[in-house]
PDB file of C-alpha atoms and ligand atoms in Angstrom:
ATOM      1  CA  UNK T  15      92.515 119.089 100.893  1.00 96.00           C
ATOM      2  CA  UNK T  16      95.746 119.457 103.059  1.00 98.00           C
ATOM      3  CA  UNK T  17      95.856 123.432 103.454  1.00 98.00           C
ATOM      4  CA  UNK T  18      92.054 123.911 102.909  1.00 98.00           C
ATOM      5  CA  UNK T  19      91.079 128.110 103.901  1.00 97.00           C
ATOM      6  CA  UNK T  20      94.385 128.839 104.710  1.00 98.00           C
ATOM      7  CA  UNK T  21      95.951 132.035 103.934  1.00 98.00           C
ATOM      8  CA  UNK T  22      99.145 132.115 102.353  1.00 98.00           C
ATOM      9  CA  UNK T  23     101.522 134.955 100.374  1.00 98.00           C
ATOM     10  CA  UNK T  24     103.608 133.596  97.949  1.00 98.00           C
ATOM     11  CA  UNK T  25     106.724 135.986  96.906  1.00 98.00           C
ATOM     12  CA  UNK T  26     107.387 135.925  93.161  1.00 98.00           C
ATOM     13  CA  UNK T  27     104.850 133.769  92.513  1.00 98.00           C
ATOM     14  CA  UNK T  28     104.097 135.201  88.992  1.00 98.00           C
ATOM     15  CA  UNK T  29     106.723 133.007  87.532  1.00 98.00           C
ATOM     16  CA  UNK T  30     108.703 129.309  87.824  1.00 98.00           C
ATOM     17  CA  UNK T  31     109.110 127.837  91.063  1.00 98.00           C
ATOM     18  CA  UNK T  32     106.352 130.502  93.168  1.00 98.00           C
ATOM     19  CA  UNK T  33     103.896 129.866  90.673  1.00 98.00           C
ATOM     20  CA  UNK T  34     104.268 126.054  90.914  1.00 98.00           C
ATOM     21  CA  UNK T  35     103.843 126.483  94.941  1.00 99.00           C
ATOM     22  CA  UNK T  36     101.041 128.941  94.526  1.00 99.00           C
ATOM     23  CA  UNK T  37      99.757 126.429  92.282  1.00 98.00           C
ATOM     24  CA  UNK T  38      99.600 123.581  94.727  1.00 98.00           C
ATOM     25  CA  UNK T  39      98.900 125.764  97.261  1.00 98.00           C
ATOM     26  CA  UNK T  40      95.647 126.437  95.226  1.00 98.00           C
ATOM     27  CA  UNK T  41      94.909 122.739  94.635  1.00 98.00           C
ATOM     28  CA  UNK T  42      95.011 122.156  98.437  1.00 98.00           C
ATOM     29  CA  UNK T  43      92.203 125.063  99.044  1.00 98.00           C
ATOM     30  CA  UNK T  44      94.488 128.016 100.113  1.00 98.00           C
ATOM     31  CA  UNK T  45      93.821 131.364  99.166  1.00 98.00           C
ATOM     32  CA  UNK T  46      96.599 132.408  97.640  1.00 98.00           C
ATOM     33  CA  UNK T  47      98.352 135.924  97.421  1.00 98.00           C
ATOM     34  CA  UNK T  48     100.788 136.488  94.666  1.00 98.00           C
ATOM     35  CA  UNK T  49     103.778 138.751  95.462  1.00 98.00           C
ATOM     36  CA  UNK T  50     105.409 140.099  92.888  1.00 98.00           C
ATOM     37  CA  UNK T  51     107.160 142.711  90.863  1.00 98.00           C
ATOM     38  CA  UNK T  52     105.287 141.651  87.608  1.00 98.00           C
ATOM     39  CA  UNK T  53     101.982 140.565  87.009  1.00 98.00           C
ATOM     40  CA  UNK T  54     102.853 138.638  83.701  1.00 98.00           C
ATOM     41  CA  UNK T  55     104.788 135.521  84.273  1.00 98.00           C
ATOM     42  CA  UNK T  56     108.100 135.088  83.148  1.00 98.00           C
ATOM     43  CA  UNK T  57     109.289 132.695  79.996  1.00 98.00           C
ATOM     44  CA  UNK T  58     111.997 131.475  79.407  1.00 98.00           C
ATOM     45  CA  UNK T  59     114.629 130.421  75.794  1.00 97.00           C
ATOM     46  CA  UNK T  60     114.591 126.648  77.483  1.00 98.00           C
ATOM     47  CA  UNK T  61     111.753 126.695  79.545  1.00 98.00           C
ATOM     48  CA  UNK T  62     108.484 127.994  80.532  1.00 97.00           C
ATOM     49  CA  UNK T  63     108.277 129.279  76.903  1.00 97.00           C
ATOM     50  CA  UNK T  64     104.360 129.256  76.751  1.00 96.00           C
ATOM     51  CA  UNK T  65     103.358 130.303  79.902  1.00 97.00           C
ATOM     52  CA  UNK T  66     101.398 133.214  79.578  1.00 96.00           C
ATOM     53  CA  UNK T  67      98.315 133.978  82.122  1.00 98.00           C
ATOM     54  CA  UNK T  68      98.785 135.531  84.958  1.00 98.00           C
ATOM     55  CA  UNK T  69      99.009 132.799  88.208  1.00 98.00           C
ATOM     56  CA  UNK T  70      96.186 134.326  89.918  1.00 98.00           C
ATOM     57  CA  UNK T  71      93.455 133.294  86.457  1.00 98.00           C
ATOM     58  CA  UNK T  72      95.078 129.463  87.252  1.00 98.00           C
ATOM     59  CA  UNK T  73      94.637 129.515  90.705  1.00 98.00           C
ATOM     60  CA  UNK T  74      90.502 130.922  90.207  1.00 98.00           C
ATOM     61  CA  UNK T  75      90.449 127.742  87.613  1.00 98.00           C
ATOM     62  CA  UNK T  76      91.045 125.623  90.323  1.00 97.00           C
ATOM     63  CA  UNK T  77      88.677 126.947  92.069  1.00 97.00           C
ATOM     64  CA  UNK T  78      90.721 128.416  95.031  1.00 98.00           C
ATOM     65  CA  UNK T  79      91.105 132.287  95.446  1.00 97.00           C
ATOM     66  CA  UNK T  80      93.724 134.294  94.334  1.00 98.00           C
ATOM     67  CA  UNK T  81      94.895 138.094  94.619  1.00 98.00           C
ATOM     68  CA  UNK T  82      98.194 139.706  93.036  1.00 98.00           C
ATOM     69  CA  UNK T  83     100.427 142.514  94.576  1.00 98.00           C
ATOM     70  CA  UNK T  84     102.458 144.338  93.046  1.00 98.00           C
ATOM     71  CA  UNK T  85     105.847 143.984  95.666  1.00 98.00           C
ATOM     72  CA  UNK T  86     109.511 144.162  95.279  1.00 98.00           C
ATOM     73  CA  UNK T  87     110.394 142.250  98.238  1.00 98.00           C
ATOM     74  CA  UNK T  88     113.757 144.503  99.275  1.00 98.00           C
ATOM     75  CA  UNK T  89     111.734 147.381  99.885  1.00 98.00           C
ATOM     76  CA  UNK T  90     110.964 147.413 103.287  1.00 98.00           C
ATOM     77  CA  UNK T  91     107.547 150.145 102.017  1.00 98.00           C
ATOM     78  CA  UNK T  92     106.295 147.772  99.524  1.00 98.00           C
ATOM     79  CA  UNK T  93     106.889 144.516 102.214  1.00 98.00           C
ATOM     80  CA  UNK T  94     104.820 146.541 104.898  1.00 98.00           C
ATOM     81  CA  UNK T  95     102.146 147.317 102.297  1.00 98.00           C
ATOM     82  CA  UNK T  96     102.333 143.606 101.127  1.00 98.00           C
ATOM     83  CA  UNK T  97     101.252 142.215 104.505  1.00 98.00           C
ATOM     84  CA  UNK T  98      98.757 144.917 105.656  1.00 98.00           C
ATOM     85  CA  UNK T  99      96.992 144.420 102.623  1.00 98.00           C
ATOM     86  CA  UNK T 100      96.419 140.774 102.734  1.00 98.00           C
ATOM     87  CA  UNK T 101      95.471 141.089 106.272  1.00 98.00           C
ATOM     88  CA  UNK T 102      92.777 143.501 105.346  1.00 97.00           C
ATOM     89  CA  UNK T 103      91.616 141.399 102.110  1.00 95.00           C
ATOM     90  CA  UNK T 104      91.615 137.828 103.692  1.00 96.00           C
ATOM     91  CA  UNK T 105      91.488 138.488 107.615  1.00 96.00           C
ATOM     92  CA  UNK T 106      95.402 137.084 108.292  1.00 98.00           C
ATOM     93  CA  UNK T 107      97.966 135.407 107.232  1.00 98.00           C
ATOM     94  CA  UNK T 108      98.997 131.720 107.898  1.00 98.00           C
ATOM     95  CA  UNK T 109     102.010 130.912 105.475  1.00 98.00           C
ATOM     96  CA  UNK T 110     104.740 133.045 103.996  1.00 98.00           C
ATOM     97  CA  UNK T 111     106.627 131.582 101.220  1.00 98.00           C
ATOM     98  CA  UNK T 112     110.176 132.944 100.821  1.00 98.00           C
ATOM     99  CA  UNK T 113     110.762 131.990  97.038  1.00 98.00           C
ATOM    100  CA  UNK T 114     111.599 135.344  94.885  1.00 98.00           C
ATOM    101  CA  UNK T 115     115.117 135.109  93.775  1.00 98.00           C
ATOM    102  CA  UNK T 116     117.275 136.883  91.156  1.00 98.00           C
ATOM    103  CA  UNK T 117     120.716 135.394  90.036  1.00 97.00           C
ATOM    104  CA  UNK T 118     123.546 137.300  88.372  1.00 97.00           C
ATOM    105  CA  UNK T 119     126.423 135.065  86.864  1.00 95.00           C
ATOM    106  CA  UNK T 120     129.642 135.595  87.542  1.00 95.00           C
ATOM    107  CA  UNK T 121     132.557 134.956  90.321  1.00 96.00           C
ATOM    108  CA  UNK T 122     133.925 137.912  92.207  1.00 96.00           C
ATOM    109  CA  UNK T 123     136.156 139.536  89.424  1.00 97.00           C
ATOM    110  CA  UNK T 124     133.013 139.720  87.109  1.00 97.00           C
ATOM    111  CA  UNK T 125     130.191 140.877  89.342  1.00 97.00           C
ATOM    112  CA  UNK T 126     130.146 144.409  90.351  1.00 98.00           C
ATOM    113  CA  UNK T 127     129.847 145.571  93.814  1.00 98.00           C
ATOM    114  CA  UNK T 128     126.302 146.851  93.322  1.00 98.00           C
ATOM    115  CA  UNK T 129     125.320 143.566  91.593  1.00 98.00           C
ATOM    116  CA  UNK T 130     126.069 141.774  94.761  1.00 97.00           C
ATOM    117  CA  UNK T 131     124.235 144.171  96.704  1.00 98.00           C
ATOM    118  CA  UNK T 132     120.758 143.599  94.241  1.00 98.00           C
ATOM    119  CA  UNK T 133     121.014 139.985  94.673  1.00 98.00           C
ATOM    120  CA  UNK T 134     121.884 139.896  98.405  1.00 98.00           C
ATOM    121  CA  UNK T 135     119.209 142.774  98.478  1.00 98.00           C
ATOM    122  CA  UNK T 136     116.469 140.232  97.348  1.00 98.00           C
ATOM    123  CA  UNK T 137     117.711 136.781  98.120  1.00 98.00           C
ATOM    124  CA  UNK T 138     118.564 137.917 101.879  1.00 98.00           C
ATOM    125  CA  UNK T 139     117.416 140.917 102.723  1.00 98.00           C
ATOM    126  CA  UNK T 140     114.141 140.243 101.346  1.00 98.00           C
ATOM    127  CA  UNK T 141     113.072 137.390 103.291  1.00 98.00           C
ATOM    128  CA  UNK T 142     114.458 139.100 106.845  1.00 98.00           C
ATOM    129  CA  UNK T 143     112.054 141.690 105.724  1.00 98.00           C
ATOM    130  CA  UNK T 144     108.910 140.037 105.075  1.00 98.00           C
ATOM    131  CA  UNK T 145     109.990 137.407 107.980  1.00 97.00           C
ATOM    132  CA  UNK T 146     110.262 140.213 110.435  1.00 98.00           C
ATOM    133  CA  UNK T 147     106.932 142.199 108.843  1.00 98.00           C
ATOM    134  CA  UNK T 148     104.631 138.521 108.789  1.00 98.00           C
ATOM    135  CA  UNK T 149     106.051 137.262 112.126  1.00 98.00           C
ATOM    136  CA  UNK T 150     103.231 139.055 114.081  1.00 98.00           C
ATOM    137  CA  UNK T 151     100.711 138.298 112.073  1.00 98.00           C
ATOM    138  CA  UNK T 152     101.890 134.471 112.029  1.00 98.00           C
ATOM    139  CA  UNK T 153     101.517 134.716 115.955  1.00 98.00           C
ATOM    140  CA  UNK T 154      97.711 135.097 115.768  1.00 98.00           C
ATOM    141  CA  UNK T 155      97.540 131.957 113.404  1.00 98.00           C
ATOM    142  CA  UNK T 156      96.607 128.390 114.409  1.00 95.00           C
ATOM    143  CA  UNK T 157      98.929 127.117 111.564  1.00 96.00           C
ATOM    144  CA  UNK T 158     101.871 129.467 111.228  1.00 98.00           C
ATOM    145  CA  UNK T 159     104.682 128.511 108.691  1.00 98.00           C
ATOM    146  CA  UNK T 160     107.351 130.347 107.264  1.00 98.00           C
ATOM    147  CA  UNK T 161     108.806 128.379 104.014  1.00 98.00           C
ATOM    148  CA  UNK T 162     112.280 129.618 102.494  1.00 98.00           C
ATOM    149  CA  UNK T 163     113.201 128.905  98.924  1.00 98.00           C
ATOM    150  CA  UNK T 164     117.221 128.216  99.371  1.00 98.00           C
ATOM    151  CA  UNK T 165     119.019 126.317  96.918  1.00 98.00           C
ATOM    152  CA  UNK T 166     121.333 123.335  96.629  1.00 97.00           C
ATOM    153  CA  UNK T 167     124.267 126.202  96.072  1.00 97.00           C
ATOM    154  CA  UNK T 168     124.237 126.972  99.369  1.00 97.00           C
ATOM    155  CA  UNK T 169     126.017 123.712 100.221  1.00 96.00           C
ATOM    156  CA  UNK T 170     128.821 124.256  97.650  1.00 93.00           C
ATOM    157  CA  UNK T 171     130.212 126.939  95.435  1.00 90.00           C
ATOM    158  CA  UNK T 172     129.939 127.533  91.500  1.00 89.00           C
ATOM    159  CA  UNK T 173     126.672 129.856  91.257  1.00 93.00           C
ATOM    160  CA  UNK T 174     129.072 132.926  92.633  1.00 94.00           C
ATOM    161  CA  UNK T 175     129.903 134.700  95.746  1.00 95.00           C
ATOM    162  CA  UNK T 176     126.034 136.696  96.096  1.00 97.00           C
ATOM    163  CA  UNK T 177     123.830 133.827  95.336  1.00 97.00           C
ATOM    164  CA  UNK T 178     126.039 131.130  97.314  1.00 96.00           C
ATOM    165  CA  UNK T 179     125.994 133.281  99.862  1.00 97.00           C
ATOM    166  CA  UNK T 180     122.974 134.476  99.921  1.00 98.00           C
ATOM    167  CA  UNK T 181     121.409 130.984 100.180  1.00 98.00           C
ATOM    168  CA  UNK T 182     123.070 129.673 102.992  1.00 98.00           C
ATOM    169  CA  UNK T 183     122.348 132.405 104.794  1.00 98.00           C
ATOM    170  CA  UNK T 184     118.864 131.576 104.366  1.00 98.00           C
ATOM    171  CA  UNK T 185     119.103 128.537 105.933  1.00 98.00           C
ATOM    172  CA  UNK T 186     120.426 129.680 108.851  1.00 98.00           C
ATOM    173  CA  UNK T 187     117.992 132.190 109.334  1.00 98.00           C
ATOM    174  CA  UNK T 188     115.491 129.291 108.823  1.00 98.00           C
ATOM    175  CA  UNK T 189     117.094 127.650 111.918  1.00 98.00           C
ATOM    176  CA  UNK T 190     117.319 131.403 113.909  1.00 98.00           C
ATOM    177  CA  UNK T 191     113.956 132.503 113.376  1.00 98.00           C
ATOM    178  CA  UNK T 192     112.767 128.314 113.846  1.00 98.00           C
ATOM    179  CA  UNK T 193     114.555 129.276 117.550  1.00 98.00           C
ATOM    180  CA  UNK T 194     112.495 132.254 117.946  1.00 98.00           C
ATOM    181  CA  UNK T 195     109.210 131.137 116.924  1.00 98.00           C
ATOM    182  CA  UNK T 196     108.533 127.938 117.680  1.00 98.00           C
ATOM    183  CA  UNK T 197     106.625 128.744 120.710  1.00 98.00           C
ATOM    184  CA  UNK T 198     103.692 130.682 119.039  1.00 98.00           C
ATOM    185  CA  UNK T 199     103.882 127.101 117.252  1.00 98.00           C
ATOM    186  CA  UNK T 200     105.128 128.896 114.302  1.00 98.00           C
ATOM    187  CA  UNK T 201     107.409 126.404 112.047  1.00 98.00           C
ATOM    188  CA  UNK T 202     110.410 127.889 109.693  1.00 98.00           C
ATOM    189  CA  UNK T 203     112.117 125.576 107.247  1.00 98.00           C
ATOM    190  CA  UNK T 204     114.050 125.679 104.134  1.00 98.00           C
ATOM    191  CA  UNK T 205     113.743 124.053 100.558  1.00 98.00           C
ATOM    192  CA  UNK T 206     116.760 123.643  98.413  1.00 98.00           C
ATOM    193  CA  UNK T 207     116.040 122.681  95.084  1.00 98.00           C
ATOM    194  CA  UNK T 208     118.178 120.883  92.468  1.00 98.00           C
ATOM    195  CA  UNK T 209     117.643 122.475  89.257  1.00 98.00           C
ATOM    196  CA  UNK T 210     114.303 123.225  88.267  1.00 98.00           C
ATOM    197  CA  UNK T 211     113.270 123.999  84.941  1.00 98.00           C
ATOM    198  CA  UNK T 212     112.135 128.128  84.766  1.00 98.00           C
ATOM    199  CA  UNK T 213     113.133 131.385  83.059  1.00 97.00           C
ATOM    200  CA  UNK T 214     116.165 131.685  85.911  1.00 97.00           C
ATOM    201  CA  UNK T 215     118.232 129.262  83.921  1.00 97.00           C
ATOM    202  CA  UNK T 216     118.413 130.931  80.494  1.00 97.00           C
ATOM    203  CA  UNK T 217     122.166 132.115  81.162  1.00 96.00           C
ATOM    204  CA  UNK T 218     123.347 128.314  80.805  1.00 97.00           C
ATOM    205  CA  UNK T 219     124.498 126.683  77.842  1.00 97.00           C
ATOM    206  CA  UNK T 220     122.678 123.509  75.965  1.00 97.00           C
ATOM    207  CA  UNK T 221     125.296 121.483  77.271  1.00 97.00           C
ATOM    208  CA  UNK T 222     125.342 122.818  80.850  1.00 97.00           C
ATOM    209  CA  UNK T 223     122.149 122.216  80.957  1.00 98.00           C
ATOM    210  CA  UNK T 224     122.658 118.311  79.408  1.00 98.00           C
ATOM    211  CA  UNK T 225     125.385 118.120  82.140  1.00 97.00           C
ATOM    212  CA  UNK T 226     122.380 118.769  84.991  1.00 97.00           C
ATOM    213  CA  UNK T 227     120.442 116.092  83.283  1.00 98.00           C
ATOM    214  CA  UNK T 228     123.059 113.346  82.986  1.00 97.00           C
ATOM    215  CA  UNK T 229     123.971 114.220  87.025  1.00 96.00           C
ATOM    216  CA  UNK T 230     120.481 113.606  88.234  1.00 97.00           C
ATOM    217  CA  UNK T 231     119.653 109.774  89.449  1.00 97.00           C
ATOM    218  CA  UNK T 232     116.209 110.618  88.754  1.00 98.00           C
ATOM    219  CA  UNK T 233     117.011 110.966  84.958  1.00 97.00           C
ATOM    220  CA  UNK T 234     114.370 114.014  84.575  1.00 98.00           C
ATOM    221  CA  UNK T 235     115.629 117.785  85.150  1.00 98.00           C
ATOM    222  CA  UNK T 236     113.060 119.367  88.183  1.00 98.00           C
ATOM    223  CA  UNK T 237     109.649 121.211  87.527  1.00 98.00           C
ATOM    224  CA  UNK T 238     107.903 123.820  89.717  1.00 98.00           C
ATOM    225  CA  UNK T 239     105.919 121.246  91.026  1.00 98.00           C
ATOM    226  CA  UNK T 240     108.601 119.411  92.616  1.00 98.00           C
ATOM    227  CA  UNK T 241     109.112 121.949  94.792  1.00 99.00           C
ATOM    228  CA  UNK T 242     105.336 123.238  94.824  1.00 98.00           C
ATOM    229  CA  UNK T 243     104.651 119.627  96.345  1.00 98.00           C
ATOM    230  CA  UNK T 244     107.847 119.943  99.085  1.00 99.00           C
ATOM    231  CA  UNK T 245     105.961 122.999 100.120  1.00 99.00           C
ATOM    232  CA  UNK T 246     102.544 121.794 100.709  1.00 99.00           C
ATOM    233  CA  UNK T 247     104.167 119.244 102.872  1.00 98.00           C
ATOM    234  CA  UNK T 248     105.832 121.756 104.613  1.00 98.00           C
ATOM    235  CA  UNK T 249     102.401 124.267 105.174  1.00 98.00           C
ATOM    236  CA  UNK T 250     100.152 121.297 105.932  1.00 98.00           C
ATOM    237  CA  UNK T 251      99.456 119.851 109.542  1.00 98.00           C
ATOM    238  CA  UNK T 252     101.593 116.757 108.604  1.00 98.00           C
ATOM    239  CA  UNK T 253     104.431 118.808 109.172  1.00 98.00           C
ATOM    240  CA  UNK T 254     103.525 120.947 112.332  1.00 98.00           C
ATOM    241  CA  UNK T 255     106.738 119.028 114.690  1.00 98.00           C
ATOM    242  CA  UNK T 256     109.588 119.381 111.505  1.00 98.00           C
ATOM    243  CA  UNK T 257     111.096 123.107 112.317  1.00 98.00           C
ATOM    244  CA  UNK T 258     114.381 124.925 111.717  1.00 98.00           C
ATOM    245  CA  UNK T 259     115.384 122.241 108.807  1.00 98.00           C
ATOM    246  CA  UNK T 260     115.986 122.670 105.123  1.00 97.00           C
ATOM    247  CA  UNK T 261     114.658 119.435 102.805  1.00 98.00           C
ATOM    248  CA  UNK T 262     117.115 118.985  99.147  1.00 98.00           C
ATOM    249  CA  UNK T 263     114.430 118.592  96.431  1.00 98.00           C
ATOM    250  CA  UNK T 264     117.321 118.007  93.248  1.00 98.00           C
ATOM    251  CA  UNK T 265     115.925 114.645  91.995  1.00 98.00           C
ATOM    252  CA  UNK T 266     119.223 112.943  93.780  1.00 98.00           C
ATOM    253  CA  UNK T 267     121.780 115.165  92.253  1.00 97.00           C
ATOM    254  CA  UNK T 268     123.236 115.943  95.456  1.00 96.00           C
ATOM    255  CA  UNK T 269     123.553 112.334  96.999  1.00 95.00           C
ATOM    256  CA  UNK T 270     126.662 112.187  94.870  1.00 81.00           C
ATOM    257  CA  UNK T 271     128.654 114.759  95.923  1.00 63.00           C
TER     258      UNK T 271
HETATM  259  N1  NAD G  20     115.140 127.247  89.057  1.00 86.26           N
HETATM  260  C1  NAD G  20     116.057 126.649  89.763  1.00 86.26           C
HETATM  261  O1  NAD G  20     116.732 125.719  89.289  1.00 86.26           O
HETATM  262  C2  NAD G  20     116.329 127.036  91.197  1.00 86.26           C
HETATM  263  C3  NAD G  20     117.187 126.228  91.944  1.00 86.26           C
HETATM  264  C4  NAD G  20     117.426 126.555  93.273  1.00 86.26           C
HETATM  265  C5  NAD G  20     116.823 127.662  93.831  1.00 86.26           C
HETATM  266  N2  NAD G  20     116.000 128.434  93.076  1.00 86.26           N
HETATM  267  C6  NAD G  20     115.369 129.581  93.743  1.00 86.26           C
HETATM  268  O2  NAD G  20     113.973 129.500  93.589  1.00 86.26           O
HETATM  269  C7  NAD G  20     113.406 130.800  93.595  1.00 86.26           C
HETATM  270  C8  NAD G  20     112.538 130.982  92.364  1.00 86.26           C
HETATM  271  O3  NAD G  20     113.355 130.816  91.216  1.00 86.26           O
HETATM  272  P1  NAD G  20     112.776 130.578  89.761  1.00 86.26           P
HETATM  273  O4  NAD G  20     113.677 129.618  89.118  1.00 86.26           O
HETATM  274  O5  NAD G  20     111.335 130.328  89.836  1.00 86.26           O
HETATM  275  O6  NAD G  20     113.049 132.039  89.131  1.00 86.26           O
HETATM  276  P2  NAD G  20     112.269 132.832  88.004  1.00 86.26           P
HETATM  277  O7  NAD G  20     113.259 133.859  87.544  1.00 86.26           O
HETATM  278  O8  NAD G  20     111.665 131.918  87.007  1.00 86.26           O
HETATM  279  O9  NAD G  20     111.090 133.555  88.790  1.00 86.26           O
HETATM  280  C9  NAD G  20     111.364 134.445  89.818  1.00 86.26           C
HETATM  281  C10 NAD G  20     110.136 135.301  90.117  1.00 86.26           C
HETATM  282  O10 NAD G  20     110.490 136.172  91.192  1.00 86.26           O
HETATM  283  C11 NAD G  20     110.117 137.504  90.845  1.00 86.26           C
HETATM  284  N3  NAD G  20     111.004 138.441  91.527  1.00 86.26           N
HETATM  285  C12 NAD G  20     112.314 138.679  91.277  1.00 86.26           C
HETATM  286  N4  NAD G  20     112.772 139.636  92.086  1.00 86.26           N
HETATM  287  C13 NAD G  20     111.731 140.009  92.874  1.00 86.26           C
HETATM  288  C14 NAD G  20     111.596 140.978  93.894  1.00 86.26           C
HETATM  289  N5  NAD G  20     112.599 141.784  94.278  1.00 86.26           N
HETATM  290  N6  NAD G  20     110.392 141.083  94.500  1.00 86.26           N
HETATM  291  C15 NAD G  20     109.346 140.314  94.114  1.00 86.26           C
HETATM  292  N7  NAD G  20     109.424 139.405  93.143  1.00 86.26           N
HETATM  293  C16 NAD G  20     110.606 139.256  92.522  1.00 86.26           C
HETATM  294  C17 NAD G  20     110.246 137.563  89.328  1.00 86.26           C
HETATM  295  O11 NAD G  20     109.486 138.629  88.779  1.00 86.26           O
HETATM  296  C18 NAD G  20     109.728 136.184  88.923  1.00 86.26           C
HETATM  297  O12 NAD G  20     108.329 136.189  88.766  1.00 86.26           O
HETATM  298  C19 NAD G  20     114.583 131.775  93.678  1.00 86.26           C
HETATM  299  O13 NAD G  20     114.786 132.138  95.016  1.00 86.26           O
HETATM  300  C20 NAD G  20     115.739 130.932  93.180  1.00 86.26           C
HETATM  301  O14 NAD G  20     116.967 131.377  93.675  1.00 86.26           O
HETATM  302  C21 NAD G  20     115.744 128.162  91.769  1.00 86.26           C
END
């Protein structure tokens, strides 16, 4: 087991891609926190139309342990509670995952001004929250990690100004913080996935989605897995020298462009 007693929080891990990490996290022998504003996972009119218990009764059936908080990761309250409470109920913290996300469709003339605030609100603010809030508990680990969920939008345009944004941000702030922290041998690094199938994608079209398919080299659309496995890499000792990077999980789409 690669992350075996380690202590991790995984934001909006009730649903898609934080579930999948939380997931693997739980196959490796982490304990795994769920952070999130809803216990019941998410499904989706494509995808994830089945899933139904809650990630922390799949993470007990593999035999790891699992807790859920209730967290809205923009509220700097609920962040502070987030962290204090998993240091009380496991003793620390060792690995943050940065994944909750929201996306609103649209280009500038179609999202409202307090649209793009929500989405920055969560997709950036959020993670220089719980980064700033974790960072000192990171400090007293032996295996500190911070793992952001970016995307592959934040190397091109088309998912709108907020999210585009947003993302790239994040990867810079992977690299700032990586600059910061690297000597209380605390890594930071990025993952930007391709598309991966989950409830986020239920805006698209059939043939948008057909589109994604027939642009990926790896002729299969992405699951939470995919990304789940990028992430264990990422938390486990194999990785303790790779810092301030961010690692394209899309299957190949992007080797095109
Ligand atoms: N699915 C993809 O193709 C894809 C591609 C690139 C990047 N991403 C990114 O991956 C991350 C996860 O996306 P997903 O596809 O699993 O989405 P999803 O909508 O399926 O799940 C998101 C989860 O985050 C939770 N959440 C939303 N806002 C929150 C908040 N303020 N505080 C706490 N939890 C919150 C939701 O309740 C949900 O459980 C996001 O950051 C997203 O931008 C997704």
């Amino acid at each position: 087991m690669l992350l075996k007693d380690r202590i991790s929080i995984v934001t909006g891990g009730s649903s898609g891609i934080g579930r999948g990490i939380a997931l693997e996290f739980a196959r490796e022998g982490a304990n795994v926190v769920i952070a999130d504003r809803r216990e019941s996972p998410l499904q989706g009119k494509y995808h994830e139309k089945d899933t139904s218990t809650p990630t922390v009764q799949e993470i007990e059936k593999l035999g790891a342990q699992g807790t859920f908080i209730q967290s809205d990761v923009s509220d700097e309250s609920q962040v502070t509670e987030l962290v204090q409470q998993t240091v009380d109920h496991f003793g620390g913290v060792d690995i943050f995952v940065n994944n909750a996300g929201i996306h609103i469709p649209g280009g500038s003339q179609d999202i409202s001004i307090a649209e793009w605030d929500k989405v920055v609100g969560v997709n950036l603010r959020g993670v220089f929250l719980t980064t700033k809030l974790t960072i000192p508990h990171l400090k007293k680990s032996k295996y500190g990690r911070i793992i952001q969920i970016a995307s592959v939008h934040a190397y091109r345009g088309g998912a709108g100004p907020a999210y585009a944004s947003a993302k790239a941000a994040v990867i810079n702030m992977a690299k700032d913080t990586a600059l910061e922290v690297g000597k209380f041998g605390i890594t930071v690094n990025a993952i930007s996935p391709g598309y991966i199938e989950t409830a986020i994608q239920d805006y698209l079209t059939l043939e948008q989605i057909e589109s994604s398919l027939e642009k990926t080299p790896m002729q299969r659309l992405g699951l939470p897995k995919d990304i789940g496995r990028a992430a264990v890499f990422f938390a486990s000792d194999d990785a303790e020298w790779i810092t301030g990077t961010s690692l394209l999980v899309d299957g190949g789409a992007s080797a095109k462009t």
